[in-house]
Structure formats: structure tokens, C-alpha cells
Amino acid sequence: MTLKSKNAVITGSTSGIGLAIARALAKEGANVVINGLGDAAEIEETRAAIESEFGVKALYSPANMLKADEIADMIHQAEKTLGSVDILVNNAGIQFVSPVEEFPIEKWDQILAINLSSAFHAIRAAVPGMKARRWGRIINTASAHSLVASPFKSAYVAAKHGIAGLTKTVALEVATHGITINCISPGYVWTPLVENQIPDTMKARGLTKEQVINDVLLEAQPTKQFVTVDQVAALAVFLCSDAASQMTGTNLSMDGGWTAK
Ligand code: NAD
């Protein structure tokens, strides 16, 4: 167990990639704060399962990633309850698919807030403690869409390019403080986020479900396979290890070759 006595906050970890990262960090001995939306009973089940399977503390924060004050409170509460926030994974994200001229303004604002600004607010709150302890690991879940674009995803692509820039900037600021910050940029990972965008993509492009999966999603990925949440989580664990202490400001692709094209 490489992360024993470390404390981690993972945003958007009630499902998908975030949950896999939370479970993988817990497996390495880290106490975790999970966060996200969902059914209260299911979230409690998820939280309790992490504690019993991995023998760590697992807390739940209901902080809404749309709200700066709730994000800062989540970090400060974790520091108070666990003693520190050593690892911060900014992972919460939503998607919306629409031609730019019809893109709902409130969806643009929500995507920029959840997929980009929430990471800024969490980093801003967590960095002072990491600097004081001279150790920190920040991981941002970006996307292949932090490097390339797809049509009808203007807000998502803008936010993900933004998070890659935020990552590089903070890396330079904290480089001498024992803190690293990197992005993981997955291609298509089979999670509710991908499954839920299929109906809108069918509408926007006039395609069947099978056509969206094979001709739009997996079309982008030369391996013709979805990335798994456990593969993303394994990279996050590696980024927290001593072996990765000289990796900072990077944008690591895990996209089946998508951005090699
Ligand atoms: P998901 O829908 O399974 O999980 C998203 C998480 O964010 C959930 O826990 C949800 O409750 C939480 N969330 C959403 N809005 C929130 C809010 N206002 N406040 C707090 N939490 C909120 O999706 P996922 O596929 O696991 O996505 C996780 C991250 O990975 C996102 O940043 C996404 O952009 C990124 N990503 C996903 C893929 C993919 O193919 N699935 C590819 C590249 C990047």
C-alpha cells in the first residue's frame, strides 16, 4: 500500500471514473472524501463499501461543483476531519451536445463551472495546506477533448482545453513545493456520461444508437475499444507515487490512439 496515511478528495466520485479513482486510492491505503450527486442511500452504500473493503476512512461531501463556497468548504472540512488534503482529484464533469447556435446559455455556464471553474476553486483551497506540508498531488480529469475538438461540444471542448492550461500554470507555480499537478486525458470511457450523450448525438446527427457507438464514438479511437475506468484509475495511482514525482504539468493521453491521428 503506497498511499497509507494520505488523504484524498475526489470530486464527482459517486459514479464512473471518479468512483474508480476513489476506490483505487483507497486500495492503496488513502482515506478518501467522495463527492457527487445521486441517490442518498446509494451514495451511503458506496461510501460504506470503500471503508469495509479497504479499511480506510471514507467520507462523503455533498458539495455542489457549481458553487465556489461549497467547494472551498469541502476542502477545509476534509482538512479539519482528516488532518490534511494530500491528493486532490478534480474529476466532476458533465456533457451537453448541441450545435453552437442553439447551445443553451445555461448549459454553457454549467459546463464551464463544473468542468473547469470547480477545479480552480478546489486547487485554490487545497494548495496552501499542500505547500505547508511540502507534498501534494493534484490530478485533473481532462479528456481527449483537451487536445482536439469534436463538433457540437463547444462548452465541453472549451472547458477541457481550459483545464489543460490551468494544469500547466499551477504546475509552474507550485513546482518547488513538492506538489505535482497533471491531467489525465481519456478517450471514450464507458460510463454514464458517455451513455447519456448517445440520445442527443443521435438527434444532433440523425443517427441510430449503434451508428453513434460505432461511427461517432469508437470511430475516433483507433483501437476500437472503450477505455475502462480501472485503467484511468491505475494512472491516477501512478501519478501519486514517488516514481511520478518529476512528472508535472503534463497532459497524459489514454485514448486508444485517438489524438495520434
Ligand atoms: P459520470 O457521469 O459517471 O460521473 C460524473 C460525476 O460528476 C458524478 O459523480 C456526478 O454526480 C458528478 N457531478 C456532476 N455534476 C456535479 C455537480 N454539480 N456537483 C458535484 N458533482 C457533480 O461521468 P464520467 O464519465 O465518469 O466523467 C468523469 C470525468 O471524466 C468528467 O470530467 C468527464 O468529462 C471526464 N471524461 C470522461 C470520458 C468518458 O468517456 N466517460 C472521457 C474523457 C473525460
Short mmCIF file of C-alpha atoms and ligand atoms in Angstrom, two decimals:
data_model
loop_
_atom_site.label_atom_id
_atom_site.label_comp_id
_atom_site.label_asym_id
_atom_site.label_seq_id
_atom_site.Cartn_x
_atom_site.Cartn_y
_atom_site.Cartn_z
CA MET A 1 0.00 0.00 0.00
CA THR A 2 1.75 3.11 -1.28
CA LEU A 3 -0.64 5.80 -0.04
CA LYS A 4 -1.13 4.84 3.59
CA SER A 5 -1.74 7.94 5.79
CA LYS A 6 -2.53 10.13 2.76
CA ASN A 7 -5.91 11.83 2.47
CA ALA A 8 -7.60 12.34 -0.89
CA VAL A 9 -10.56 14.37 -2.12
CA ILE A 10 -12.06 13.20 -5.40
CA THR A 11 -14.77 15.37 -6.95
CA GLY A 12 -17.53 13.72 -8.94
CA SER A 13 -16.81 10.32 -7.46
CA THR A 14 -20.27 8.88 -6.90
CA SER A 15 -20.01 7.19 -10.30
CA GLY A 16 -17.82 6.43 -13.30
CA ILE A 17 -14.15 7.43 -13.45
CA GLY A 18 -14.19 9.33 -10.14
CA LEU A 19 -15.53 6.37 -8.21
CA ALA A 20 -12.93 4.07 -9.76
CA ILE A 21 -10.17 6.55 -8.79
CA ALA A 22 -11.52 6.84 -5.23
CA ARG A 23 -11.60 3.06 -4.85
CA ALA A 24 -8.10 2.67 -6.34
CA LEU A 25 -6.63 5.30 -3.98
CA ALA A 26 -8.41 3.65 -1.02
CA LYS A 27 -7.00 0.28 -2.09
CA GLU A 28 -3.53 1.87 -1.76
CA GLY A 29 -4.40 2.92 1.81
CA ALA A 30 -5.55 6.53 1.33
CA ASN A 31 -8.52 7.91 3.24
CA VAL A 32 -10.96 9.38 0.76
CA VAL A 33 -13.64 12.02 0.52
CA ILE A 34 -16.10 11.12 -2.19
CA ASN A 35 -18.35 13.77 -3.73
CA GLY A 36 -21.09 13.98 -6.29
CA LEU A 37 -24.77 13.84 -6.99
CA GLY A 38 -27.07 10.85 -6.70
CA ASP A 39 -29.44 8.88 -4.54
CA ALA A 40 -28.52 9.30 -0.84
CA ALA A 41 -28.94 5.62 0.02
CA GLU A 42 -26.81 4.51 -2.95
CA ILE A 43 -24.08 7.03 -2.08
CA GLU A 44 -24.04 5.79 1.52
CA GLU A 45 -23.72 2.22 0.26
CA THR A 46 -20.80 3.26 -1.98
CA ARG A 47 -19.09 5.11 0.88
CA ALA A 48 -19.53 2.29 3.38
CA ALA A 49 -18.26 -0.28 0.85
CA ILE A 50 -14.98 1.67 0.46
CA GLU A 51 -14.48 1.67 4.25
CA SER A 52 -15.21 -2.01 4.70
CA GLU A 53 -13.36 -3.27 1.62
CA PHE A 54 -10.19 -1.25 2.07
CA GLY A 55 -10.05 -0.48 5.83
CA VAL A 56 -9.72 3.30 5.31
CA LYS A 57 -11.87 6.26 6.29
CA ALA A 58 -14.33 7.27 3.59
CA LEU A 59 -16.36 10.45 3.95
CA TYR A 60 -18.98 11.95 1.65
CA SER A 61 -19.17 15.64 0.75
CA PRO A 62 -22.36 16.82 -0.97
CA ALA A 63 -20.60 20.00 -2.25
CA ASN A 64 -22.13 21.22 -5.48
CA MET A 65 -19.37 21.87 -8.04
CA LEU A 66 -21.40 24.83 -9.33
CA LYS A 67 -20.76 26.68 -6.04
CA ALA A 68 -17.38 28.19 -5.16
CA ASP A 69 -18.12 28.43 -1.42
CA GLU A 70 -19.25 24.79 -1.15
CA ILE A 71 -16.09 23.64 -2.97
CA ALA A 72 -13.79 25.55 -0.61
CA ASP A 73 -15.80 24.26 2.39
CA MET A 74 -15.38 20.67 1.13
CA ILE A 75 -11.58 21.07 1.15
CA HIS A 76 -11.47 22.85 4.52
CA GLN A 77 -13.84 20.32 6.09
CA ALA A 78 -11.67 17.45 4.80
CA GLU A 79 -8.56 19.11 6.26
CA LYS A 80 -10.34 19.52 9.61
CA THR A 81 -11.73 15.98 9.76
CA LEU A 82 -8.83 14.01 8.25
CA GLY A 83 -5.93 16.35 9.10
CA SER A 84 -4.89 17.20 5.53
CA VAL A 85 -5.76 17.04 1.86
CA ASP A 86 -2.69 15.49 0.23
CA ILE A 87 -4.30 14.35 -3.01
CA LEU A 88 -6.91 16.30 -4.94
CA VAL A 89 -8.59 14.78 -7.97
CA ASN A 90 -10.69 17.27 -9.93
CA ASN A 91 -12.90 14.93 -11.85
CA ALA A 92 -16.53 16.14 -11.77
CA GLY A 93 -17.83 16.79 -15.24
CA ILE A 94 -20.94 16.96 -17.36
CA GLN A 95 -21.55 16.97 -21.10
CA PHE A 96 -24.08 18.60 -23.39
CA VAL A 97 -24.26 18.13 -27.15
CA SER A 98 -25.79 20.78 -29.42
CA PRO A 99 -24.96 22.97 -32.42
CA VAL A 100 -23.30 26.17 -31.15
CA GLU A 101 -26.08 28.49 -32.35
CA GLU A 102 -28.67 26.52 -30.36
CA PHE A 103 -26.44 25.76 -27.38
CA PRO A 104 -28.45 26.71 -24.25
CA ILE A 105 -26.66 29.56 -22.44
CA GLU A 106 -27.31 27.98 -19.03
CA LYS A 107 -25.68 24.71 -20.22
CA TRP A 108 -22.59 26.62 -21.35
CA ASP A 109 -22.38 28.30 -17.93
CA GLN A 110 -22.89 24.99 -16.07
CA ILE A 111 -20.26 23.12 -18.09
CA LEU A 112 -17.68 25.87 -17.67
CA ALA A 113 -18.44 25.98 -13.92
CA ILE A 114 -18.39 22.22 -13.24
CA ASN A 115 -15.74 21.08 -15.74
CA LEU A 116 -13.31 23.99 -15.30
CA SER A 117 -14.00 26.53 -12.54
CA SER A 118 -14.64 23.88 -9.86
CA ALA A 119 -11.05 22.68 -10.32
CA PHE A 120 -9.77 26.25 -9.83
CA HIS A 121 -11.78 26.66 -6.62
CA ALA A 122 -10.63 23.30 -5.21
CA ILE A 123 -6.97 23.88 -6.15
CA ARG A 124 -7.10 27.39 -4.67
CA ALA A 125 -8.35 25.96 -1.36
CA ALA A 126 -6.06 22.90 -1.24
CA VAL A 127 -2.69 24.38 -2.30
CA PRO A 128 -1.91 26.29 0.95
CA GLY A 129 -2.06 23.07 3.02
CA MET A 130 -0.04 21.14 0.43
CA LYS A 131 2.60 23.91 0.40
CA ALA A 132 2.78 23.89 4.21
CA ARG A 133 3.37 20.11 4.24
CA ARG A 134 5.62 20.26 1.15
CA TRP A 135 3.76 17.39 -0.54
CA GLY A 136 0.77 17.29 -2.81
CA ARG A 137 -0.66 15.53 -5.83
CA ILE A 138 -3.31 17.19 -7.97
CA ILE A 139 -4.85 15.25 -10.83
CA ASN A 140 -7.34 16.76 -13.22
CA THR A 141 -9.53 14.53 -15.35
CA ALA A 142 -9.30 16.33 -18.68
CA SER A 143 -10.17 14.50 -21.92
CA ALA A 144 -9.00 13.88 -25.45
CA HIS A 145 -11.15 16.98 -25.93
CA SER A 146 -8.45 18.97 -24.09
CA LEU A 147 -6.29 18.38 -27.19
CA VAL A 148 -8.69 18.07 -30.13
CA ALA A 149 -12.30 19.04 -30.83
CA SER A 150 -15.49 17.34 -31.95
CA PRO A 151 -18.45 19.23 -33.37
CA PHE A 152 -21.46 20.09 -31.16
CA LYS A 153 -19.42 20.05 -27.93
CA SER A 154 -18.34 23.71 -27.77
CA ALA A 155 -18.63 24.16 -24.00
CA TYR A 156 -17.04 20.81 -23.13
CA VAL A 157 -14.10 21.25 -25.51
CA ALA A 158 -13.53 24.84 -24.31
CA ALA A 159 -13.61 23.75 -20.65
CA LYS A 160 -11.28 20.79 -21.24
CA HIS A 161 -8.75 22.90 -23.16
CA GLY A 162 -9.02 25.31 -20.23
CA ILE A 163 -8.21 22.66 -17.66
CA ALA A 164 -5.08 21.70 -19.58
CA GLY A 165 -3.96 25.35 -19.39
CA LEU A 166 -4.83 25.61 -15.69
CA THR A 167 -2.79 22.46 -15.03
CA LYS A 168 0.31 23.85 -16.75
CA THR A 169 0.02 27.21 -14.99
CA VAL A 170 -0.35 25.78 -11.49
CA ALA A 171 2.46 23.27 -12.16
CA LEU A 172 4.85 26.17 -12.71
CA GLU A 173 3.64 27.96 -9.58
CA VAL A 174 4.00 25.00 -7.19
CA ALA A 175 6.95 23.21 -8.77
CA THR A 176 9.38 23.88 -5.92
CA HIS A 177 6.88 22.99 -3.18
CA GLY A 178 6.77 19.21 -3.59
CA ILE A 179 3.44 19.43 -5.38
CA THR A 180 2.74 17.95 -8.80
CA ILE A 181 -0.31 18.60 -10.96
CA ASN A 182 -1.15 16.68 -14.11
CA CYS A 183 -4.10 15.96 -16.40
CA ILE A 184 -5.30 12.57 -17.48
CA SER A 185 -6.94 12.76 -20.89
CA PRO A 186 -9.05 9.71 -21.60
CA GLY A 187 -10.72 8.98 -24.89
CA TYR A 188 -14.14 7.37 -24.63
CA VAL A 189 -14.61 5.56 -21.34
CA TRP A 190 -17.80 3.55 -20.92
CA THR A 191 -19.56 5.45 -18.08
CA PRO A 192 -23.00 7.06 -17.56
CA LEU A 193 -21.58 10.31 -19.06
CA VAL A 194 -20.96 8.60 -22.39
CA GLU A 195 -24.13 6.51 -22.32
CA ASN A 196 -26.28 9.59 -21.58
CA GLN A 197 -24.96 11.63 -24.52
CA ILE A 198 -25.93 8.97 -27.05
CA PRO A 199 -29.60 10.12 -27.40
CA ASP A 200 -28.57 13.77 -28.02
CA THR A 201 -25.90 12.74 -30.51
CA MET A 202 -28.50 10.57 -32.28
CA LYS A 203 -30.70 13.68 -32.54
CA ALA A 204 -27.95 16.14 -33.49
CA ARG A 205 -26.55 13.88 -36.23
CA GLY A 206 -29.69 11.92 -37.21
CA LEU A 207 -28.14 8.52 -36.40
CA THR A 208 -29.19 5.27 -34.68
CA LYS A 209 -27.70 4.22 -31.32
CA GLU A 210 -25.45 1.62 -33.00
CA GLN A 211 -24.26 4.21 -35.52
CA VAL A 212 -23.37 6.64 -32.72
CA ILE A 213 -21.39 3.96 -30.84
CA ASN A 214 -19.52 2.58 -33.86
CA ASP A 215 -19.34 5.52 -36.29
CA VAL A 216 -19.04 8.50 -33.89
CA LEU A 217 -17.58 7.29 -30.59
CA LEU A 218 -15.37 4.34 -31.48
CA GLU A 219 -14.68 5.88 -34.88
CA ALA A 220 -12.38 8.29 -33.03
CA GLN A 221 -10.47 5.51 -31.29
CA PRO A 222 -8.08 3.52 -33.50
CA THR A 223 -8.11 0.58 -31.04
CA LYS A 224 -11.94 0.39 -31.49
CA GLN A 225 -12.33 -0.24 -27.78
CA PHE A 226 -13.57 1.87 -24.90
CA VAL A 227 -11.05 2.82 -22.19
CA THR A 228 -12.00 1.30 -18.81
CA VAL A 229 -12.45 3.27 -15.59
CA ASP A 230 -9.92 0.99 -13.89
CA GLN A 231 -7.25 1.85 -16.47
CA VAL A 232 -7.74 5.57 -15.76
CA ALA A 233 -7.65 4.90 -12.01
CA ALA A 234 -4.37 2.97 -12.31
CA LEU A 235 -2.75 6.00 -13.97
CA ALA A 236 -4.04 8.24 -11.17
CA VAL A 237 -2.46 5.93 -8.58
CA PHE A 238 0.83 6.03 -10.51
CA LEU A 239 0.75 9.86 -10.56
CA CYS A 240 0.52 9.80 -6.75
CA SER A 241 3.60 7.59 -6.41
CA ASP A 242 7.20 8.66 -5.80
CA ALA A 243 8.06 7.34 -9.27
CA ALA A 244 5.96 10.20 -10.71
CA SER A 245 7.42 12.98 -8.56
CA GLN A 246 9.16 14.60 -11.56
CA MET A 247 6.06 14.49 -13.73
CA THR A 248 4.20 17.77 -13.52
CA GLY A 249 2.28 19.99 -15.90
CA THR A 250 1.73 17.07 -18.25
CA ASN A 251 -1.36 16.06 -20.16
CA LEU A 252 -1.36 12.26 -20.31
CA SER A 253 -3.46 10.69 -23.06
CA MET A 254 -5.22 7.37 -22.56
CA ASP A 255 -7.32 7.35 -25.68
CA GLY A 256 -6.68 4.24 -27.76
CA GLY A 257 -4.62 6.34 -30.18
CA TRP A 258 -7.31 8.96 -30.87
CA THR A 259 -5.07 12.04 -30.59
CA ALA A 260 -2.23 10.40 -32.53
CA LYS A 261 -4.29 10.95 -35.67
P1 NAD B 1 -20.13 10.26 -14.72
O1 NAD B 1 -21.38 10.93 -15.17
O2 NAD B 1 -20.15 8.79 -14.44
O3 NAD B 1 -19.58 10.96 -13.40
C1 NAD B 1 -19.62 12.35 -13.22
C2 NAD B 1 -19.54 12.65 -11.74
O4 NAD B 1 -19.63 14.07 -11.56
C3 NAD B 1 -20.70 12.03 -10.96
O5 NAD B 1 -20.24 11.59 -9.70
C4 NAD B 1 -21.65 13.22 -10.77
O6 NAD B 1 -22.51 13.09 -9.66
C5 NAD B 1 -20.64 14.34 -10.61
N1 NAD B 1 -21.23 15.64 -10.80
C6 NAD B 1 -21.91 16.13 -11.87
N2 NAD B 1 -22.35 17.37 -11.61
C7 NAD B 1 -21.94 17.69 -10.35
C8 NAD B 1 -22.08 18.82 -9.51
N3 NAD B 1 -22.76 19.92 -9.90
N4 NAD B 1 -21.52 18.79 -8.28
C9 NAD B 1 -20.84 17.68 -7.84
N5 NAD B 1 -20.69 16.59 -8.60
C10 NAD B 1 -21.22 16.59 -9.83
O7 NAD B 1 -19.05 10.62 -15.79
P2 NAD B 1 -17.54 10.11 -16.08
O8 NAD B 1 -17.52 9.65 -17.47
O9 NAD B 1 -17.04 9.26 -15.00
O10 NAD B 1 -16.81 11.53 -16.05
C11 NAD B 1 -15.86 11.91 -15.09
C12 NAD B 1 -14.89 12.88 -15.71
O11 NAD B 1 -14.20 12.23 -16.77
C13 NAD B 1 -15.54 14.14 -16.32
O12 NAD B 1 -14.73 15.26 -16.04
C14 NAD B 1 -15.52 13.83 -17.80
O13 NAD B 1 -15.53 14.99 -18.58
C15 NAD B 1 -14.22 13.06 -17.91
N6 NAD B 1 -14.10 12.23 -19.12
C16 NAD B 1 -14.96 11.23 -19.36
C17 NAD B 1 -14.81 10.47 -20.51
C18 NAD B 1 -15.73 9.35 -20.85
O14 NAD B 1 -15.66 8.88 -21.99
N7 NAD B 1 -16.57 8.88 -19.96
C19 NAD B 1 -13.76 10.74 -21.39
C20 NAD B 1 -12.89 11.77 -21.10
C21 NAD B 1 -13.05 12.51 -19.95
#
